XYZ file of C-alpha atoms in Angstrom:
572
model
C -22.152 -163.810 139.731
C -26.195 -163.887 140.719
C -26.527 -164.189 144.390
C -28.740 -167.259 143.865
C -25.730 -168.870 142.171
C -23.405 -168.973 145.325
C -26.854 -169.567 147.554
C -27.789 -172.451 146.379
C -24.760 -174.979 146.734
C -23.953 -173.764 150.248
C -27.213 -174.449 150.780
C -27.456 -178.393 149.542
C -23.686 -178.056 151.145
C -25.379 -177.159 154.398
C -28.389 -179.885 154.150
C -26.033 -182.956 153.223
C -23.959 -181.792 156.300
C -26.978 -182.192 158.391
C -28.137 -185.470 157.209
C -24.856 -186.409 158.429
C -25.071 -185.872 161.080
C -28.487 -186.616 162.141
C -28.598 -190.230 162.668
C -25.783 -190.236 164.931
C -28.388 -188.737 167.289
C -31.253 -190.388 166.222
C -29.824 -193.903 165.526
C -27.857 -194.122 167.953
C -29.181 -197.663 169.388
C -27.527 -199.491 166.474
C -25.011 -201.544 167.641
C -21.294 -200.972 167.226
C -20.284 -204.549 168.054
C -21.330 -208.217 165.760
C -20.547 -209.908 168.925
C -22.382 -208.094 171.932
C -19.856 -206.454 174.903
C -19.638 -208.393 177.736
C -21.615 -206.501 180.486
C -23.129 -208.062 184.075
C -25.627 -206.658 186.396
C -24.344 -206.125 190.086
C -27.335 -203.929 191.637
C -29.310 -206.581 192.870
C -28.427 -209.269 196.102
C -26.206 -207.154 198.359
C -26.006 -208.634 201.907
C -26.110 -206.072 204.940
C -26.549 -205.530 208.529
C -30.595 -204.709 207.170
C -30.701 -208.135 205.030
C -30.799 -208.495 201.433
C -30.266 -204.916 199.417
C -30.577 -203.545 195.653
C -27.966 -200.997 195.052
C -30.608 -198.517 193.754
C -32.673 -198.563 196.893
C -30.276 -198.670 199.764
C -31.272 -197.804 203.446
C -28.809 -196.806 205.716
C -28.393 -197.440 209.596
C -29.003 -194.786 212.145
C -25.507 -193.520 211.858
C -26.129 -193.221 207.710
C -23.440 -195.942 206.615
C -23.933 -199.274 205.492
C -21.988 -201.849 204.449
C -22.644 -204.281 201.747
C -21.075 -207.489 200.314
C -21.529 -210.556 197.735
C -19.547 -212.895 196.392
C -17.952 -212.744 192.883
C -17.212 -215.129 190.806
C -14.345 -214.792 187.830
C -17.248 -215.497 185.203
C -18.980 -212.490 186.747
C -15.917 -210.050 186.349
C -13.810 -211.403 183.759
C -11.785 -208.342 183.045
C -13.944 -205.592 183.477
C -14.506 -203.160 185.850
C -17.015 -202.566 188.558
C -18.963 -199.662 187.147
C -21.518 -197.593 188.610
C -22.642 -194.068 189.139
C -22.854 -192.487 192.872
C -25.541 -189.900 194.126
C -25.048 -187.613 197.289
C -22.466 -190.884 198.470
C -19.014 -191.103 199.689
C -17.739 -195.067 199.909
C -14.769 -197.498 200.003
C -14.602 -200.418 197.574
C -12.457 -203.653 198.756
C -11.857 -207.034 197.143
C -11.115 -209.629 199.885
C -10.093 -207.165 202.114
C -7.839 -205.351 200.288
C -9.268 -201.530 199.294
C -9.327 -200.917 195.614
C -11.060 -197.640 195.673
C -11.502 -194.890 197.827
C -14.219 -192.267 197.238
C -14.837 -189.387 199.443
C -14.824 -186.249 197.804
C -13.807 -183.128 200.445
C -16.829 -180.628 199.669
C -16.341 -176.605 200.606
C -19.353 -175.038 202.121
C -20.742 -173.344 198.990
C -21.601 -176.957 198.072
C -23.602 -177.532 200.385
C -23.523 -180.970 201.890
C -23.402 -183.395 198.881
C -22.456 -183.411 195.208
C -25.404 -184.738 192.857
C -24.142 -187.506 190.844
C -20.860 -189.099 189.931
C -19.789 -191.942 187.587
C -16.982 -194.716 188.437
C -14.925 -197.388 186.728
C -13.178 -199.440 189.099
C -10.513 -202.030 188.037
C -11.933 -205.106 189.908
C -9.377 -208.827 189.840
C -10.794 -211.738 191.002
C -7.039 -213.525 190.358
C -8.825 -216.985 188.905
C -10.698 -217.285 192.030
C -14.164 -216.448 193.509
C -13.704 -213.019 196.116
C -15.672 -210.881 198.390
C -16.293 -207.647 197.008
C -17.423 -205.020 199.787
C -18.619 -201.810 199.661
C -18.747 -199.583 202.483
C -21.055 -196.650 202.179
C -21.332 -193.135 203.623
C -24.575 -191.396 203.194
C -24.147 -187.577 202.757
C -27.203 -186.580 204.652
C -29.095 -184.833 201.901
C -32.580 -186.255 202.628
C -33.380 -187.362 198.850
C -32.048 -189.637 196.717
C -28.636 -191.430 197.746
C -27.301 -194.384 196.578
C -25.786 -195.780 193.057
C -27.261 -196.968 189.795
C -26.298 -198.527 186.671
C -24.482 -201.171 188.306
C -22.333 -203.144 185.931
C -19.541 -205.424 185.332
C -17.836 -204.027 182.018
C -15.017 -202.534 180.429
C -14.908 -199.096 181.971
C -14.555 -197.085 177.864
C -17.664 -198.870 177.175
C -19.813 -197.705 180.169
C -19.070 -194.356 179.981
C -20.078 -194.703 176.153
C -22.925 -196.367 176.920
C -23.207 -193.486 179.339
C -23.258 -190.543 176.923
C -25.166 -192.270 174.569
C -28.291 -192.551 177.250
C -27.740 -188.514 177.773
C -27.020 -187.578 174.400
C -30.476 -186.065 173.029
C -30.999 -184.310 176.226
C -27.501 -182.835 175.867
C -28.136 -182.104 172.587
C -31.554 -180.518 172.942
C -29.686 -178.221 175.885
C -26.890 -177.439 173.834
C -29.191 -175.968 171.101
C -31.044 -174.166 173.561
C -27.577 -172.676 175.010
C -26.629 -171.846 171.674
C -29.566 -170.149 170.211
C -29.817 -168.647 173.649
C -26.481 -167.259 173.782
C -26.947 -165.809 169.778
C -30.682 -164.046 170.737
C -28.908 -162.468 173.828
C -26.118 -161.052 171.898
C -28.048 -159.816 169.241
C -30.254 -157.890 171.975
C -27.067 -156.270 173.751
C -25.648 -155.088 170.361
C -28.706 -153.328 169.056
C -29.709 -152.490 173.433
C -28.966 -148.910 172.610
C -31.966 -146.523 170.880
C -34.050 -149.619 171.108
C -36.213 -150.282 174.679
C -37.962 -153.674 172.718
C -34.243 -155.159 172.460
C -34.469 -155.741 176.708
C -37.287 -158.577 176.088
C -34.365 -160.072 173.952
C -31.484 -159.869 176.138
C -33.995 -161.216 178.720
C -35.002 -163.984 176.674
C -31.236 -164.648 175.895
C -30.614 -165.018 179.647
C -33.586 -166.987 180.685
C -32.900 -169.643 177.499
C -28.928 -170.049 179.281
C -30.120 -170.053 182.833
C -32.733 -173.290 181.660
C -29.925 -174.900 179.960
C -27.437 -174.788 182.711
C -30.994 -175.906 185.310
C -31.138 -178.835 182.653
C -27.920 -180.195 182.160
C -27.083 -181.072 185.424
C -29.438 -183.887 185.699
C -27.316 -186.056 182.853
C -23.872 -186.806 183.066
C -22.259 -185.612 179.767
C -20.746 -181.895 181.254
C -19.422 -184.171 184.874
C -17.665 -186.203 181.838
C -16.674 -183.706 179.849
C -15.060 -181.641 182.915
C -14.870 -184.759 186.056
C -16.597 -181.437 188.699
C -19.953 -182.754 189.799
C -20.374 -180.720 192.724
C -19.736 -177.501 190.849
C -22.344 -178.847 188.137
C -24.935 -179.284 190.952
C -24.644 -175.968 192.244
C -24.707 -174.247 188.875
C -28.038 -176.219 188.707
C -29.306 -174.568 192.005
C -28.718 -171.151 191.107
C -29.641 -170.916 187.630
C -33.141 -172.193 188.815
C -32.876 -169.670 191.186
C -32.106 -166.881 188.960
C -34.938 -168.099 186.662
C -37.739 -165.601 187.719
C -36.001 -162.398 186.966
C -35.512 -162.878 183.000
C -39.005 -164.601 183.185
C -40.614 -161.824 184.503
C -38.574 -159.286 182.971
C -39.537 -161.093 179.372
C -43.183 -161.300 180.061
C -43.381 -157.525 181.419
C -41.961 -156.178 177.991
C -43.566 -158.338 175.897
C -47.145 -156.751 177.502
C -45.767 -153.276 177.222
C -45.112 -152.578 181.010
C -41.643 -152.433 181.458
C -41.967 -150.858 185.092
C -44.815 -152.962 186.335
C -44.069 -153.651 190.325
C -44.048 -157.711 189.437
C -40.366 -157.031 188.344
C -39.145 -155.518 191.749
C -41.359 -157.980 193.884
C -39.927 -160.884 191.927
C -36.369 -159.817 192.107
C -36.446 -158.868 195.789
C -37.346 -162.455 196.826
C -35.096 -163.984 194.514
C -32.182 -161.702 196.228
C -34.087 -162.953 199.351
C -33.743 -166.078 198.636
C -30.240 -165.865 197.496
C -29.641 -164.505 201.258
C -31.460 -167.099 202.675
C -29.392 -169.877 200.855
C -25.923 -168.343 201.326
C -26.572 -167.944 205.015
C -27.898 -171.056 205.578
C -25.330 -172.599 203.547
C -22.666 -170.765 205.747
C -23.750 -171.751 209.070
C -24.174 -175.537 207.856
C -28.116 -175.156 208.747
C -29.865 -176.535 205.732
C -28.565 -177.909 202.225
C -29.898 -176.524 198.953
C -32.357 -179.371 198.436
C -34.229 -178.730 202.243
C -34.240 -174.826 200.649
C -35.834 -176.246 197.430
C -39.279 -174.875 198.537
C -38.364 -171.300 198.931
C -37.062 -171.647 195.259
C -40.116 -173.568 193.954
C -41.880 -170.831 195.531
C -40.406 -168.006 194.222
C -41.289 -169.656 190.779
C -44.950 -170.090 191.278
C -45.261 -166.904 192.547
C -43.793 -165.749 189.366
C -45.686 -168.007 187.323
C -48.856 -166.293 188.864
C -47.407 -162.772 188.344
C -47.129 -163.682 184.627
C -50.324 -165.088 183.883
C -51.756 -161.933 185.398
C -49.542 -159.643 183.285
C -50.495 -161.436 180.127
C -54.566 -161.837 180.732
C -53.950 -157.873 181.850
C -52.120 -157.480 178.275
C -55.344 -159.072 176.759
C -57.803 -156.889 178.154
C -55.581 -153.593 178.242
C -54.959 -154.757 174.473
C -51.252 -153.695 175.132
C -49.990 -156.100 172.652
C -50.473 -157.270 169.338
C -53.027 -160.114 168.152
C -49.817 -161.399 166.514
C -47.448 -161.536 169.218
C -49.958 -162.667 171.744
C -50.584 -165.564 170.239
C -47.661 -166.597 169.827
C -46.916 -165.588 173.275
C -49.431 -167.348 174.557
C -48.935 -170.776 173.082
C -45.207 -170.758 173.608
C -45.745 -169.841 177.636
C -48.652 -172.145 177.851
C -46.432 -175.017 177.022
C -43.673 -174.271 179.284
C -45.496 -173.506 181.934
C -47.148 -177.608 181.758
C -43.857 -178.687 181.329
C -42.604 -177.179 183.838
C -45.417 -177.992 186.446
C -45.481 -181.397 185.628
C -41.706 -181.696 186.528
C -41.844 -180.117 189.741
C -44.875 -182.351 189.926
C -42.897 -185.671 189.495
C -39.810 -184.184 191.304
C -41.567 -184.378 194.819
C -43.431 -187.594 193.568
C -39.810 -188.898 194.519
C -39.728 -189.593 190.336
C -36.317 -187.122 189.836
C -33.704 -189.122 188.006
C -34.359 -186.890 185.267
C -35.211 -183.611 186.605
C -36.214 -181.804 183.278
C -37.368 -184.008 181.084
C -40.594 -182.425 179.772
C -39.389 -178.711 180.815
C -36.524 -179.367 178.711
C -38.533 -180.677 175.365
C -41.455 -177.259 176.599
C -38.422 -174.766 176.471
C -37.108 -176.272 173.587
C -40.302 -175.344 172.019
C -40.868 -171.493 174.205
C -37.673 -170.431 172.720
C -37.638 -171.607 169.392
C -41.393 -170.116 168.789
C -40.473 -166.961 170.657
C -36.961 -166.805 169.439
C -38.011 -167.028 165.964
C -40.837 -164.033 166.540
C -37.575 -162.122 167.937
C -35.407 -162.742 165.043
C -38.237 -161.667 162.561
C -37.791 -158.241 164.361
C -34.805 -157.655 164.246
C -34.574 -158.705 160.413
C -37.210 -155.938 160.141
C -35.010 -153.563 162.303
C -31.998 -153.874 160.287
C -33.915 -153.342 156.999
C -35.219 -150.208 158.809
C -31.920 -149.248 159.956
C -30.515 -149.665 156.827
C -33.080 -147.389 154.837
C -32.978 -144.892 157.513
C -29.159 -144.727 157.339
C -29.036 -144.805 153.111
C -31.755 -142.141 153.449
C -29.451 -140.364 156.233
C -27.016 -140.302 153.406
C -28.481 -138.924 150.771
C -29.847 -136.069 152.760
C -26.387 -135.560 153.449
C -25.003 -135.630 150.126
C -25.130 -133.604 147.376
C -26.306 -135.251 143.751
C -23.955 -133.373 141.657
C -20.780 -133.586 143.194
C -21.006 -135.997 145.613
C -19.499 -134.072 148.254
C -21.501 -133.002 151.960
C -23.973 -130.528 151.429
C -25.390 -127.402 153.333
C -27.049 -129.905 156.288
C -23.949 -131.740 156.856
C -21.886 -128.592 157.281
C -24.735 -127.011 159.780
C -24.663 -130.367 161.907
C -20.749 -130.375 161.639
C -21.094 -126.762 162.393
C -22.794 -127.376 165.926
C -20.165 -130.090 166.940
C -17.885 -128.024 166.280
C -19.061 -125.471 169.461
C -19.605 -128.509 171.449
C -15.501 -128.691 171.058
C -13.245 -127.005 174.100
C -9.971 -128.106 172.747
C -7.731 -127.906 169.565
C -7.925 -125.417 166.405
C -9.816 -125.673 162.800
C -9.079 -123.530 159.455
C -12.164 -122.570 157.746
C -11.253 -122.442 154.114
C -14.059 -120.903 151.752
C -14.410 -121.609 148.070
C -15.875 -119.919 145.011
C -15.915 -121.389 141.438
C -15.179 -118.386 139.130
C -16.914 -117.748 135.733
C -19.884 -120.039 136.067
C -22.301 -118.064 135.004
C -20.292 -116.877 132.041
C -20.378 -121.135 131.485
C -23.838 -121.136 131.563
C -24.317 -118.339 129.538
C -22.499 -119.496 126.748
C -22.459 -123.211 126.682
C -25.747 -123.987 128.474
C -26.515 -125.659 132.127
C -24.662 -128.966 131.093
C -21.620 -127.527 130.633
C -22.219 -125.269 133.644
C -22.254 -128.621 135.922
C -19.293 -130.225 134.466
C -17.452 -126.936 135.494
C -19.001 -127.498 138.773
C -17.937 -131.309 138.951
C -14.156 -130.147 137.906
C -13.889 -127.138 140.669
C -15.693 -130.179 143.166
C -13.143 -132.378 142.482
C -9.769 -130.346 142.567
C -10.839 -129.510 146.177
C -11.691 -132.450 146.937
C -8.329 -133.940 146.194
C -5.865 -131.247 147.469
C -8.058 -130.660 150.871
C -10.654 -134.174 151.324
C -7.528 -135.951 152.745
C -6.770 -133.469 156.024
C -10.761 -132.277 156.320
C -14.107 -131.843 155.654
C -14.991 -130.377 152.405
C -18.974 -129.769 151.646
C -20.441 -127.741 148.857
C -22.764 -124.786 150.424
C -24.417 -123.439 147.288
C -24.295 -123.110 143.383
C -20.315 -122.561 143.177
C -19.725 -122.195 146.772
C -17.544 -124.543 149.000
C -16.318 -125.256 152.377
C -13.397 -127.036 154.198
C -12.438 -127.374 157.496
C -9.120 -128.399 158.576
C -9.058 -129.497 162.229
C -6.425 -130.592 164.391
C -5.838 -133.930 165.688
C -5.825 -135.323 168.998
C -2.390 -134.133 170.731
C -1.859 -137.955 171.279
C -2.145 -138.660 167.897
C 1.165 -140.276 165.686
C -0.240 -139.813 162.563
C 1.495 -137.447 159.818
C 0.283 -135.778 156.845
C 1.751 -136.075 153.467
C 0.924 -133.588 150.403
C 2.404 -134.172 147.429
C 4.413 -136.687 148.583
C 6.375 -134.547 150.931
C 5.512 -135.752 155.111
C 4.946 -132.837 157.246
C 5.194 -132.749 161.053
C 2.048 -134.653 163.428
C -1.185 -132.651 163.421
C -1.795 -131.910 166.481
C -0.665 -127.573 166.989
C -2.326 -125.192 165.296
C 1.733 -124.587 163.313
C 1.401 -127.639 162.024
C -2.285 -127.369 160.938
C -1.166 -123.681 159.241
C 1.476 -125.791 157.484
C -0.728 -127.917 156.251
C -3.167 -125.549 154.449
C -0.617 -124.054 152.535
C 0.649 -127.576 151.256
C -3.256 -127.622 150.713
C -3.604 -124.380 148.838
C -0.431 -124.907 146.840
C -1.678 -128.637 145.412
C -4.821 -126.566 144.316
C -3.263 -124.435 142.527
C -0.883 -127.054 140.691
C -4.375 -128.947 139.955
C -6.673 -126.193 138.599
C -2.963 -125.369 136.099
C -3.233 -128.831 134.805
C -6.496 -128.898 134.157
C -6.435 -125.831 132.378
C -3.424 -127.216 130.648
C -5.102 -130.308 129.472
C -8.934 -129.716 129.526
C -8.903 -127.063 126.739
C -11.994 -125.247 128.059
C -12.292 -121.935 126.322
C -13.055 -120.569 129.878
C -10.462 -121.345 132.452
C -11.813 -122.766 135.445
C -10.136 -120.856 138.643
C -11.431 -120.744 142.206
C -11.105 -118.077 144.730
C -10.444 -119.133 148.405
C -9.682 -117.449 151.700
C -9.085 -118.855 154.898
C -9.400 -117.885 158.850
C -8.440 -119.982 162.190
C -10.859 -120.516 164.769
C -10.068 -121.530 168.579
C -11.990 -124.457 169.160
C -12.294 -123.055 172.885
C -13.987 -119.685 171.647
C -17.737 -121.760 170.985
C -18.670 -119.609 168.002
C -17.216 -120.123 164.589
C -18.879 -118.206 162.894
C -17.161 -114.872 163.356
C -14.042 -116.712 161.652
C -16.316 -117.692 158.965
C -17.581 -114.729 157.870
C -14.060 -113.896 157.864
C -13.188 -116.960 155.760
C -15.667 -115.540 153.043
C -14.381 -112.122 153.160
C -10.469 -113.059 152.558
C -12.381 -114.861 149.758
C -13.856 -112.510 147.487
C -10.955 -110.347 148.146
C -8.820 -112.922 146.527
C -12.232 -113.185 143.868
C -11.752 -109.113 143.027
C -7.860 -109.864 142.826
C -8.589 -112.602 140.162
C -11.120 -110.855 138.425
C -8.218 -108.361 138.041
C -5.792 -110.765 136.507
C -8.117 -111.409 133.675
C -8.980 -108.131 133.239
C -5.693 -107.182 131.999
C-alpha cells in the first residue's frame, strides 16, 4: 500500500477531529440553558464600620479586618449559593448569626504571607424569611490586591462553570505552550549528545514551561482542577524567577556565544535573588510580592543583556540572515508583551497578570519552535544518511557480511578489553581460482556467496564473522559477561552459559562441526563439479594481554596447515 494511501484519511481523520473540537473554545458564549440560570449580584451595598462598601474594593480598618453586612431577601437567594472568589483573604460567613462558613487557610512559611486567589460556593438559607448575611474579613497583609470578586447568588455547579469558561482560552493557549514546550525540550535532551546547537532547544523547552506555569496562575482552572491555591501562587513566583536563565541561555546560543559572561551574571543574581527570597521568606521580613522588584529587575537586566547579544550577533554576523530574522521578530514581540504587562501590573491593572505576554509567547515559541523543529528534521535526515552510509562502508556488496574496516575497528575494541577471552577463527575458501578459471568470475562469486553463507550460519549466531579479502574470512567468538544467563544452542543441542573460556572452547567445536555438516550437504545437493571446502584454524586470545594479533597470526597459520592437509586429501 502507497504511503499516500494511509496519509491521507488520517489526515481528514485528524482535521474533522479538530473542527470538533474547535468551537467548544471558540463558541463557547452560546448558551446552554432556553430559560436563563438564575444568578444575583451581591458585590455592591455592603454596610461597615467605613460606610457603604463594594466587595471588589474593600478597605480595611487599622487592624486589617472589616466587617460587612446587608440584608437578604428569599427572592435574592432562592436556593443558591453565595458565590465568590477570595484574594490574599481569610473570612467568616454567618446568616443571622449563625456561621455558615469558615475560611482561614493555615499557610507554612514558604508561602509567604497570603495565597493568591480562591473560589467559594457557600450554601446560603434564608428559611422563607428575609436574614442578615455577615461577612467578617481578615486581610492577609500583602499590600496589593485583597478582597473578593464575582459576587453572586447562584447554584454553586454553575459558577464554577461559568468560572472555567471565563479562563478557558487562556488555559488553553498555556496548555499548548506547556505541551509544545515540554515536546521541543525532550527532543533537545535526546539528541543533547554530539550536538552543542541541541542546548538552545532544551533551553527553549524550559523557558516555554517556566512561562506557562508564570501564566496559569493568574486564572483559576489548575486551583479547580487540584483545590491548592497557595502552592499555585508560589509556582507562579519562581518560575518568573527562574525565567532569565533559559532566556539568556537561548539567546546566547542562538548568536553563537555559548560562554558569553551574560550567562553567569544572569544566573548569579537569579541564585541571588533566590537567597534573598528564601531568607526573607524565613525570617517573616517581606512577602514575595514586596520582593517583586528584585525579580522584575533581574528580568530587565536580562532583557538588556539580550538585546545587546543579538545587535552584537548582527554586527559580528554570528548568525544567519535566516535565523535572525526570525529571531528577531519572535523576541521583539515578547519582549512588548511582556513590558506592557509589567507595565499594567504596577498600574494596579493585575487581575490578569499575562494577558498579552501570554498571546507574545504564544507567538515566540511557535515561530521559534517551528525554526527548531525544521532542524532537527534536517538532523535526522543527516543522521540517517550518515548512518546508511556508515553501513555500507561497513559492509561488504557481495556477501553481505562485515568487511576489512569493521574487523580493524572491532579489532581496536577489542585491546580496549581487560576482561574475558575471544577465539579467532580464520577462513579460506578452497579452489576459487580453479572456479574462476574454468567457469568464469560469475561462478567464482556464487562460490564465494556459498563459503559466505555456511559460515555465516554455523558461527554468525555466537560471533562476529567479516570477510577480509577475496576468499578470506574471520570470526571471533567472545565470551559473555560472567553475569550473563544466556545459553548457546548448536544444532539444537544447549551447551553450558558463555561466560569461561571452557565453555567458549566448547562452543567452537559445536561451531566447527555444524560447518562441516553444511559444506557435506551442499556438496551433496549443489552438484558443483568442484567441491566447495574451506580451511580454518583457530587460536585463543586473553582479552587482558592488549594485543591480538600475535593469536591471529596464529589463527592463519593453524589455517593453511589445515589448507596443505586438504590439498592432500584431494590429491590422492
Amino acid at each position: 500500500m502507497k504511503q499516500k494511501s494511509v496519509l491521507i484519511p488520517n489526515v481528514v481523520i485528524g482535521i474533522i477531529m479538530v473542527l470538533f473540537v474547535l468551537p467548544l473554545f471558540i463558541f463557547r458564549e452560546i448558551p446552554s440553558y432556553e430559560v436563563p440560570a438564575f444568578i444575583y449580584d451581591c458585590s455592591k451595598d455592603w454596610d461597615s464600620e467605613l460606610g457603604k462598601m463594594d466587595l471588589t474594593h474593600l478597605r480595611f480598618r487599622s487592624d486589617g479586618t472589616i466587617t460587612l453586612t446587608r440584608m437578604i431577601s428569599p427572592g435574592e437567594v432562592r436556593s443558591g449559593d453565595l458565590c465568590l472568589t477570595s484574594t490574599n483573604v481569610s473570612f467568616i460567613v454567618y446568616v443571622d448569626e449563625r456561621m455558615v462558613y469558615r475560611y482561614e487557610p493555615e499557610l507554612p512559611w514558604i508561602y509567604g504571607r497570603s495565597y493568591g486567589n480562591d473560589i467559594h460556593a457557600i450554601p446560603v438559607s434564608t428559611k422563607g424569611k428575609d436574614c442578615t448575611l455577615r461577612l467578617e474579613v481578615t486581610s492577609l497583609k500583602t499590600g496589593r490586591i485583597r478582597g473578593f470578586q464575582d459576587a453572586h447568588f447562584e447554584n454553586g455547579s454553575d459558577y464554577v462553570r461559568h468560572i472555567l469558561s471565563s479562563c478557558l482560552t487562556h488555559y488553553y493557549m498555556t496548555a499548548v505552550i506547556f505541551t509544545f514546550s515540554f515536546v521541543i525540550f525532550i527532543m533537545g535532551w535526546f539528541f543533547r549528545k554530539g550536538n552543542s546547537r541541541r542546548l538552545e532547544t532544551i533551553s527553549l523547552g524550559v523557558l516555554g514551561m517556566l512561562f506557562s506555569l508564570w501564566t496559569e496562575s493568574s486564572d483559576y482552572t489548575i486551583v479547580l482542577l487540584t483545590g491548592h491555591a497557595g502552592l499555585i501562587r508560589i509556582m507562579s513566583y519562581y518560575s518568573l524567577m527562574f525565567l532569565p536563565i533559559p532566556g539568556i541561555t537561548l539567546i546566547c546560543h542562538l548568536t553563537h556565544h555559548p560562554k558569553s559572561i551574560f550567562q553567569k551574571i544572569v544566573t548569579a543574581l537569579v541564585a541571588l535573588n533566590l537567597i534573598l527570597h528564601i531568607t526573607l521568606l524565613y525570617l517573616e521580613v517581606w512577602d514575595y510580592h514586596q520582593m517583586l522588584y528584585f525579580t522584575h529587575g533581574t528580568l530587565i537586566l536580562t532583557i538588556i543583556f539580550i538585546i545587546f547579544a543579538i545587535v552584537r550577533g548582527f554586527i559580528q554576523k554570528s548568525f544567519s540572515t535566516h535565523s535572525s530574522r526570525i529571531l528577531l521578530s519572535a523576541f521583539l514581540i515578547l519582549t512588548i508583551t511582556g513590558i506592557l504587562d509589567i507595565i499594567l501590573f504596577y498600574c494596579g491593572h493585575s487581575a490578569r497578570m499575562a494577558n498579552y505576554s501570554r498571546l507574545g509567547f504564544l507567538i515566540f515559541v511557535a515561530v521559534v519552535g517551528s525554526y527548531e523543529i525544521r532542524e532537527f528534521v534536517r538532523m535526522l535526515q543527516s543522521g540517517r544518511e550518515a548512518e546508511m552510509m556508515k553501513h555500507l562502508a561497513h559492509r561488504d556488496g557481495l556477501t553481505g557480511l562485515e568487511n576489512r574496516l569493521a574487523f580493524t575497528e572491532w579489532e581496536q575494541n577489542l585491546r580496549h578489553l581487560k576482561k574475558g577471552a575471544c577465539i579467532f577463527v580464520q577462513f579460506d575458501i578452497n579452489n576459487l581460482k580453479e572456479v574462476n578459471d574454468h567457469y568464469g568470475h560469475n561462478a567464482g562469486d556464487a562460490f564465494i556467496i556459498a563459503g559466505a553463507n555456511a559460515i555465516r550460519q554455523a558461527f554468525g549466531p555466537y560471533g562476529r564473522v567479516f570477510r577480509t579479502g577475496g576468499d578470506e574470512f574471520v570470526c571471533v567468538l567472545t565470551t559473555a559477561a560472567p553475569s550473563s544467563t544466556e545459553t548457546l544452542a548448536v544444532n539444537n543441542d544447549v551447551l553450558i552459559n558463555n561466560n569461561s573460556p571452557a565453555a567458549l572452547m566448547k562452543c567452537y567445536e559445536a561451531c566447527e562441526q555444524h560447518l562441516i555438516d553444511l559444506l557435506n550437504s551442499y556438496n551433496m545437493t549443489s552438484g558443483t563439479p568442484i567441491p566447495l571446502t574451506i580451511a580454518f584454524g583457530m587460536a585463543e586470545y586473553d582479552l587482558s594481554q592488549g594485543n591480538p594479533e600475535p593469536q591471529e597470526r596464529l589463527a592463519d597459520e593453524r589455517m593453511y596447515m589445515h589448507k596443505n592437509i586438504l590439498k592432500g586429501k584431494q590429491a590422492l
